[in-house]
């Protein structure tokens, strides 16, 4: 048991060191030797835990994704929270703003971390729609929503949010962003077959996320 615990501790030390280096130097700018020197271990020890630098990156993405997805899933299944509020809180749980999360967001958007950014986008596109779909199905059962394609609706929503509202993908002013959000809410209501104006609370969520800024980008 102690051997397993020590191995897990060493593995996390490597991941912590790599995360720090990737943040400061970028994935492309960090060498395996940089990681070895940072942790103070032999090359054989590193390769015992990870076969390559890419494997370290994948493990970091898994660790990060597990953290935010588990938080989102915990909210999604909490029946004490109203459905509309649950949708908002799940999306907010996936938002990595504030504190170290903001640093991580800035970190993955650097050009030298393009591959990491791409891998995280793939995780979001594959893992988030099922979480949101569970909430939408509840809404259908309660008569709030009406759609024969709850999963596909959420897949479209996540794909749109993960591209158009990604600062690296689409350049837009704050005014253009507000118009995009209005269009997003307008079309989401139709996708879900709900009453017009019933999802306008999502506008407030986006305003809160962006700090109610009114200046151009």
CSV table of C-alpha atoms in Angstrom, one decimal:
chain,number,residue,atom,x,y,z
A,1,UNK,CA,0.0,0.0,0.0
A,2,UNK,CA,2.8,2.4,0.9
A,3,UNK,CA,4.5,1.7,-2.5
A,4,UNK,CA,1.3,2.5,-4.4
A,5,UNK,CA,0.9,5.7,-2.3
A,6,UNK,CA,4.5,6.8,-3.0
A,7,UNK,CA,4.1,6.1,-6.7
A,8,UNK,CA,0.9,8.2,-6.8
A,9,UNK,CA,2.7,11.0,-4.9
A,10,UNK,CA,5.6,11.0,-7.4
A,11,UNK,CA,3.2,11.0,-10.3
A,12,UNK,CA,1.4,14.0,-9.0
A,13,UNK,CA,4.7,15.8,-8.4
A,14,UNK,CA,5.6,15.3,-12.0
A,15,UNK,CA,2.2,16.6,-13.1
A,16,UNK,CA,2.4,19.6,-10.8
A,17,UNK,CA,5.9,20.4,-12.2
A,18,UNK,CA,4.8,20.0,-15.8
A,19,UNK,CA,1.7,22.2,-15.2
A,20,UNK,CA,3.9,24.9,-13.8
A,21,UNK,CA,6.4,24.7,-16.7
A,22,UNK,CA,3.7,24.5,-19.3
A,23,UNK,CA,2.1,27.6,-17.8
A,24,UNK,CA,5.3,29.6,-17.9
A,25,UNK,CA,7.0,28.2,-21.0
A,26,UNK,CA,4.2,26.6,-23.0
A,27,UNK,CA,3.9,23.0,-23.9
A,28,UNK,CA,6.1,23.4,-27.0
A,29,UNK,CA,8.7,25.4,-25.1
A,30,UNK,CA,9.1,22.8,-22.3
A,31,UNK,CA,11.5,19.9,-22.7
A,32,UNK,CA,11.5,16.6,-20.9
A,33,UNK,CA,14.8,17.7,-19.3
A,34,UNK,CA,13.0,20.8,-17.9
A,35,UNK,CA,10.5,18.5,-16.1
A,36,UNK,CA,13.3,16.2,-14.8
A,37,UNK,CA,15.2,19.2,-13.4
A,38,UNK,CA,12.1,20.7,-11.9
A,39,UNK,CA,11.2,17.6,-10.0
A,40,UNK,CA,14.8,16.4,-9.4
A,41,UNK,CA,14.3,12.8,-10.7
A,42,UNK,CA,16.1,10.5,-13.1
A,43,UNK,CA,14.8,10.0,-16.7
A,44,UNK,CA,13.9,6.4,-15.9
A,45,UNK,CA,11.6,7.5,-13.1
A,46,UNK,CA,9.7,9.9,-15.4
A,47,UNK,CA,9.3,7.3,-18.1
A,48,UNK,CA,8.0,4.8,-15.5
A,49,UNK,CA,5.0,7.1,-15.0
A,50,UNK,CA,4.7,8.7,-18.4
A,51,UNK,CA,5.9,7.4,-21.8
A,52,UNK,CA,6.2,10.9,-23.3
A,53,UNK,CA,5.6,14.6,-22.8
A,54,UNK,CA,2.3,14.2,-24.6
A,55,UNK,CA,1.3,11.6,-22.1
A,56,UNK,CA,1.9,14.1,-19.3
A,57,UNK,CA,-0.2,16.7,-21.1
A,58,UNK,CA,-3.0,14.1,-21.5
A,59,UNK,CA,-2.8,13.3,-17.8
A,60,UNK,CA,-3.0,17.0,-16.9
A,61,UNK,CA,-6.1,17.4,-19.1
A,62,UNK,CA,-7.7,14.4,-17.5
A,63,UNK,CA,-7.0,15.8,-14.0
A,64,UNK,CA,-8.4,19.2,-14.9
A,65,UNK,CA,-11.4,17.7,-16.8
A,66,UNK,CA,-12.3,15.3,-13.9
A,67,UNK,CA,-12.3,18.2,-11.5
A,68,UNK,CA,-14.7,20.5,-13.4
A,69,UNK,CA,-16.9,17.7,-14.9
A,70,UNK,CA,-17.4,16.1,-11.5
A,71,UNK,CA,-18.5,19.4,-10.1
A,72,UNK,CA,-20.9,19.9,-13.0
A,73,UNK,CA,-22.3,16.4,-12.6
A,74,UNK,CA,-22.9,16.9,-8.9
A,75,UNK,CA,-25.0,20.0,-9.6
A,76,UNK,CA,-26.8,18.3,-12.5
A,77,UNK,CA,-28.2,15.5,-10.3
A,78,UNK,CA,-29.2,17.7,-7.4
A,79,UNK,CA,-33.0,17.6,-7.5
A,80,UNK,CA,-33.2,20.2,-4.8
A,81,UNK,CA,-32.1,22.9,-7.3
A,82,UNK,CA,-34.7,24.1,-9.9
A,83,UNK,CA,-34.1,22.9,-13.4
A,84,UNK,CA,-33.4,26.4,-14.9
A,85,UNK,CA,-31.0,27.2,-12.1
A,86,UNK,CA,-29.2,23.8,-12.5
A,87,UNK,CA,-28.6,24.5,-16.2
A,88,UNK,CA,-26.9,27.8,-15.4
A,89,UNK,CA,-24.9,26.4,-12.5
A,90,UNK,CA,-23.6,23.5,-14.6
A,91,UNK,CA,-22.4,25.9,-17.2
A,92,UNK,CA,-20.8,28.1,-14.6
A,93,UNK,CA,-19.1,25.1,-13.0
A,94,UNK,CA,-17.5,24.5,-16.4
A,95,UNK,CA,-16.3,28.0,-16.7
A,96,UNK,CA,-12.6,28.2,-15.5
A,97,UNK,CA,-12.7,31.9,-14.5
A,98,UNK,CA,-11.4,33.2,-11.3
A,99,UNK,CA,-8.2,32.4,-9.3
A,100,UNK,CA,-6.1,29.6,-10.6
A,101,UNK,CA,-8.8,28.7,-13.1
A,102,UNK,CA,-8.3,32.1,-14.8
A,103,UNK,CA,-4.6,31.4,-15.0
A,104,UNK,CA,-5.3,28.0,-16.5
A,105,UNK,CA,-7.7,29.5,-19.1
A,106,UNK,CA,-5.0,32.0,-20.1
A,107,UNK,CA,-2.5,29.2,-20.2
A,108,UNK,CA,-4.4,27.0,-22.6
A,109,UNK,CA,-5.1,29.9,-24.9
A,110,UNK,CA,-1.5,30.6,-25.6
A,111,UNK,CA,-0.4,29.7,-29.2
A,112,UNK,CA,2.3,27.3,-27.9
A,113,UNK,CA,-0.4,25.4,-26.1
A,114,UNK,CA,-2.7,25.0,-29.1
A,115,UNK,CA,-2.7,21.2,-28.9
A,116,UNK,CA,-3.7,21.2,-25.2
A,117,UNK,CA,-6.5,23.7,-26.1
A,118,UNK,CA,-7.7,21.4,-28.8
A,119,UNK,CA,-7.7,18.3,-26.6
A,120,UNK,CA,-9.7,20.2,-23.9
A,121,UNK,CA,-12.2,21.3,-26.4
A,122,UNK,CA,-12.7,17.7,-27.5
A,123,UNK,CA,-13.3,16.6,-23.9
A,124,UNK,CA,-15.9,19.4,-23.4
A,125,UNK,CA,-17.7,18.5,-26.7
A,126,UNK,CA,-17.9,14.8,-25.7
A,127,UNK,CA,-18.5,15.0,-22.0
A,128,UNK,CA,-20.7,18.1,-21.4
A,129,UNK,CA,-23.7,17.3,-23.6
A,130,UNK,CA,-24.6,14.1,-21.7
A,131,UNK,CA,-24.6,16.1,-18.4
A,132,UNK,CA,-26.9,18.8,-19.7
A,133,UNK,CA,-29.1,16.3,-21.5
A,134,UNK,CA,-30.1,14.7,-18.1
A,135,UNK,CA,-31.4,18.1,-17.0
A,136,UNK,CA,-33.2,18.7,-20.2
A,137,UNK,CA,-34.9,15.3,-20.0
A,138,UNK,CA,-36.2,16.3,-16.5
A,139,UNK,CA,-37.5,19.5,-18.0
A,140,UNK,CA,-39.3,17.5,-20.8
A,141,UNK,CA,-41.0,15.3,-18.1
A,142,UNK,CA,-42.2,18.3,-16.3
A,143,UNK,CA,-43.5,20.0,-19.4
A,144,UNK,CA,-41.0,22.8,-19.5
A,145,UNK,CA,-39.3,21.7,-22.7
A,146,UNK,CA,-40.5,19.9,-25.8
A,147,UNK,CA,-38.0,18.3,-28.1
A,148,UNK,CA,-37.4,14.8,-29.5
A,149,UNK,CA,-33.7,15.4,-29.6
A,150,UNK,CA,-32.5,16.5,-26.2
A,151,UNK,CA,-28.9,15.2,-26.6
A,152,UNK,CA,-28.5,16.6,-30.1
A,153,UNK,CA,-29.8,20.0,-28.9
A,154,UNK,CA,-27.2,20.1,-26.1
A,155,UNK,CA,-24.5,19.0,-28.5
A,156,UNK,CA,-25.3,21.9,-30.8
A,157,UNK,CA,-25.3,24.3,-27.8
A,158,UNK,CA,-22.0,23.1,-26.5
A,159,UNK,CA,-20.4,23.1,-30.0
A,160,UNK,CA,-21.5,26.7,-30.5
A,161,UNK,CA,-20.4,27.9,-27.1
A,162,UNK,CA,-17.1,26.1,-27.4
A,163,UNK,CA,-16.3,27.9,-30.7
A,164,UNK,CA,-18.1,31.2,-31.1
A,165,UNK,CA,-17.6,32.2,-27.5
A,166,UNK,CA,-14.0,31.0,-27.5
A,167,UNK,CA,-11.8,34.1,-27.7
A,168,UNK,CA,-9.3,32.3,-29.8
A,169,UNK,CA,-11.8,31.3,-32.5
A,170,UNK,CA,-13.9,34.4,-33.2
A,171,UNK,CA,-12.9,38.0,-32.8
A,172,UNK,CA,-15.8,40.2,-31.8
A,173,UNK,CA,-16.5,43.5,-29.9
A,174,UNK,CA,-18.6,43.5,-26.8
A,175,UNK,CA,-21.6,44.8,-28.8
A,176,UNK,CA,-21.2,41.9,-31.3
A,177,UNK,CA,-21.0,39.5,-28.4
A,178,UNK,CA,-24.2,40.7,-26.9
A,179,UNK,CA,-26.0,40.2,-30.2
A,180,UNK,CA,-24.6,36.7,-30.5
A,181,UNK,CA,-25.9,35.9,-27.0
A,182,UNK,CA,-29.3,37.3,-27.8
A,183,UNK,CA,-29.4,35.1,-31.0
A,184,UNK,CA,-28.1,32.1,-29.0
A,185,UNK,CA,-30.9,32.4,-26.4
A,186,UNK,CA,-33.5,33.1,-29.1
A,187,UNK,CA,-32.6,29.9,-31.0
A,188,UNK,CA,-32.1,27.8,-27.8
A,189,UNK,CA,-35.7,28.5,-26.9
A,190,UNK,CA,-36.8,27.1,-30.2
A,191,UNK,CA,-34.5,24.1,-30.1
A,192,UNK,CA,-36.0,23.2,-26.7
A,193,UNK,CA,-39.6,24.0,-27.7
A,194,UNK,CA,-40.0,26.4,-24.7
A,195,UNK,CA,-41.9,29.6,-24.4
A,196,UNK,CA,-40.3,32.7,-25.9
A,197,UNK,CA,-38.4,34.7,-23.3
A,198,UNK,CA,-38.3,31.9,-20.8
A,199,UNK,CA,-34.6,31.4,-21.1
A,200,UNK,CA,-33.6,35.1,-21.0
A,201,UNK,CA,-32.0,34.5,-17.6
A,202,UNK,CA,-29.1,33.0,-19.6
A,203,UNK,CA,-28.4,36.6,-20.8
A,204,UNK,CA,-27.7,37.5,-17.1
A,205,UNK,CA,-25.4,34.6,-16.8
A,206,UNK,CA,-23.3,35.7,-19.7
A,207,UNK,CA,-23.3,39.3,-18.5
A,208,UNK,CA,-22.1,38.2,-15.1
A,209,UNK,CA,-19.3,36.1,-16.7
A,210,UNK,CA,-18.1,39.0,-18.7
A,211,UNK,CA,-18.2,41.5,-15.9
A,212,UNK,CA,-20.9,43.7,-17.6
A,213,UNK,CA,-18.1,45.3,-19.6
A,214,UNK,CA,-19.2,47.7,-22.3
A,215,UNK,CA,-15.9,48.6,-24.0
A,216,UNK,CA,-14.7,47.0,-27.3
A,217,UNK,CA,-12.5,44.0,-27.3
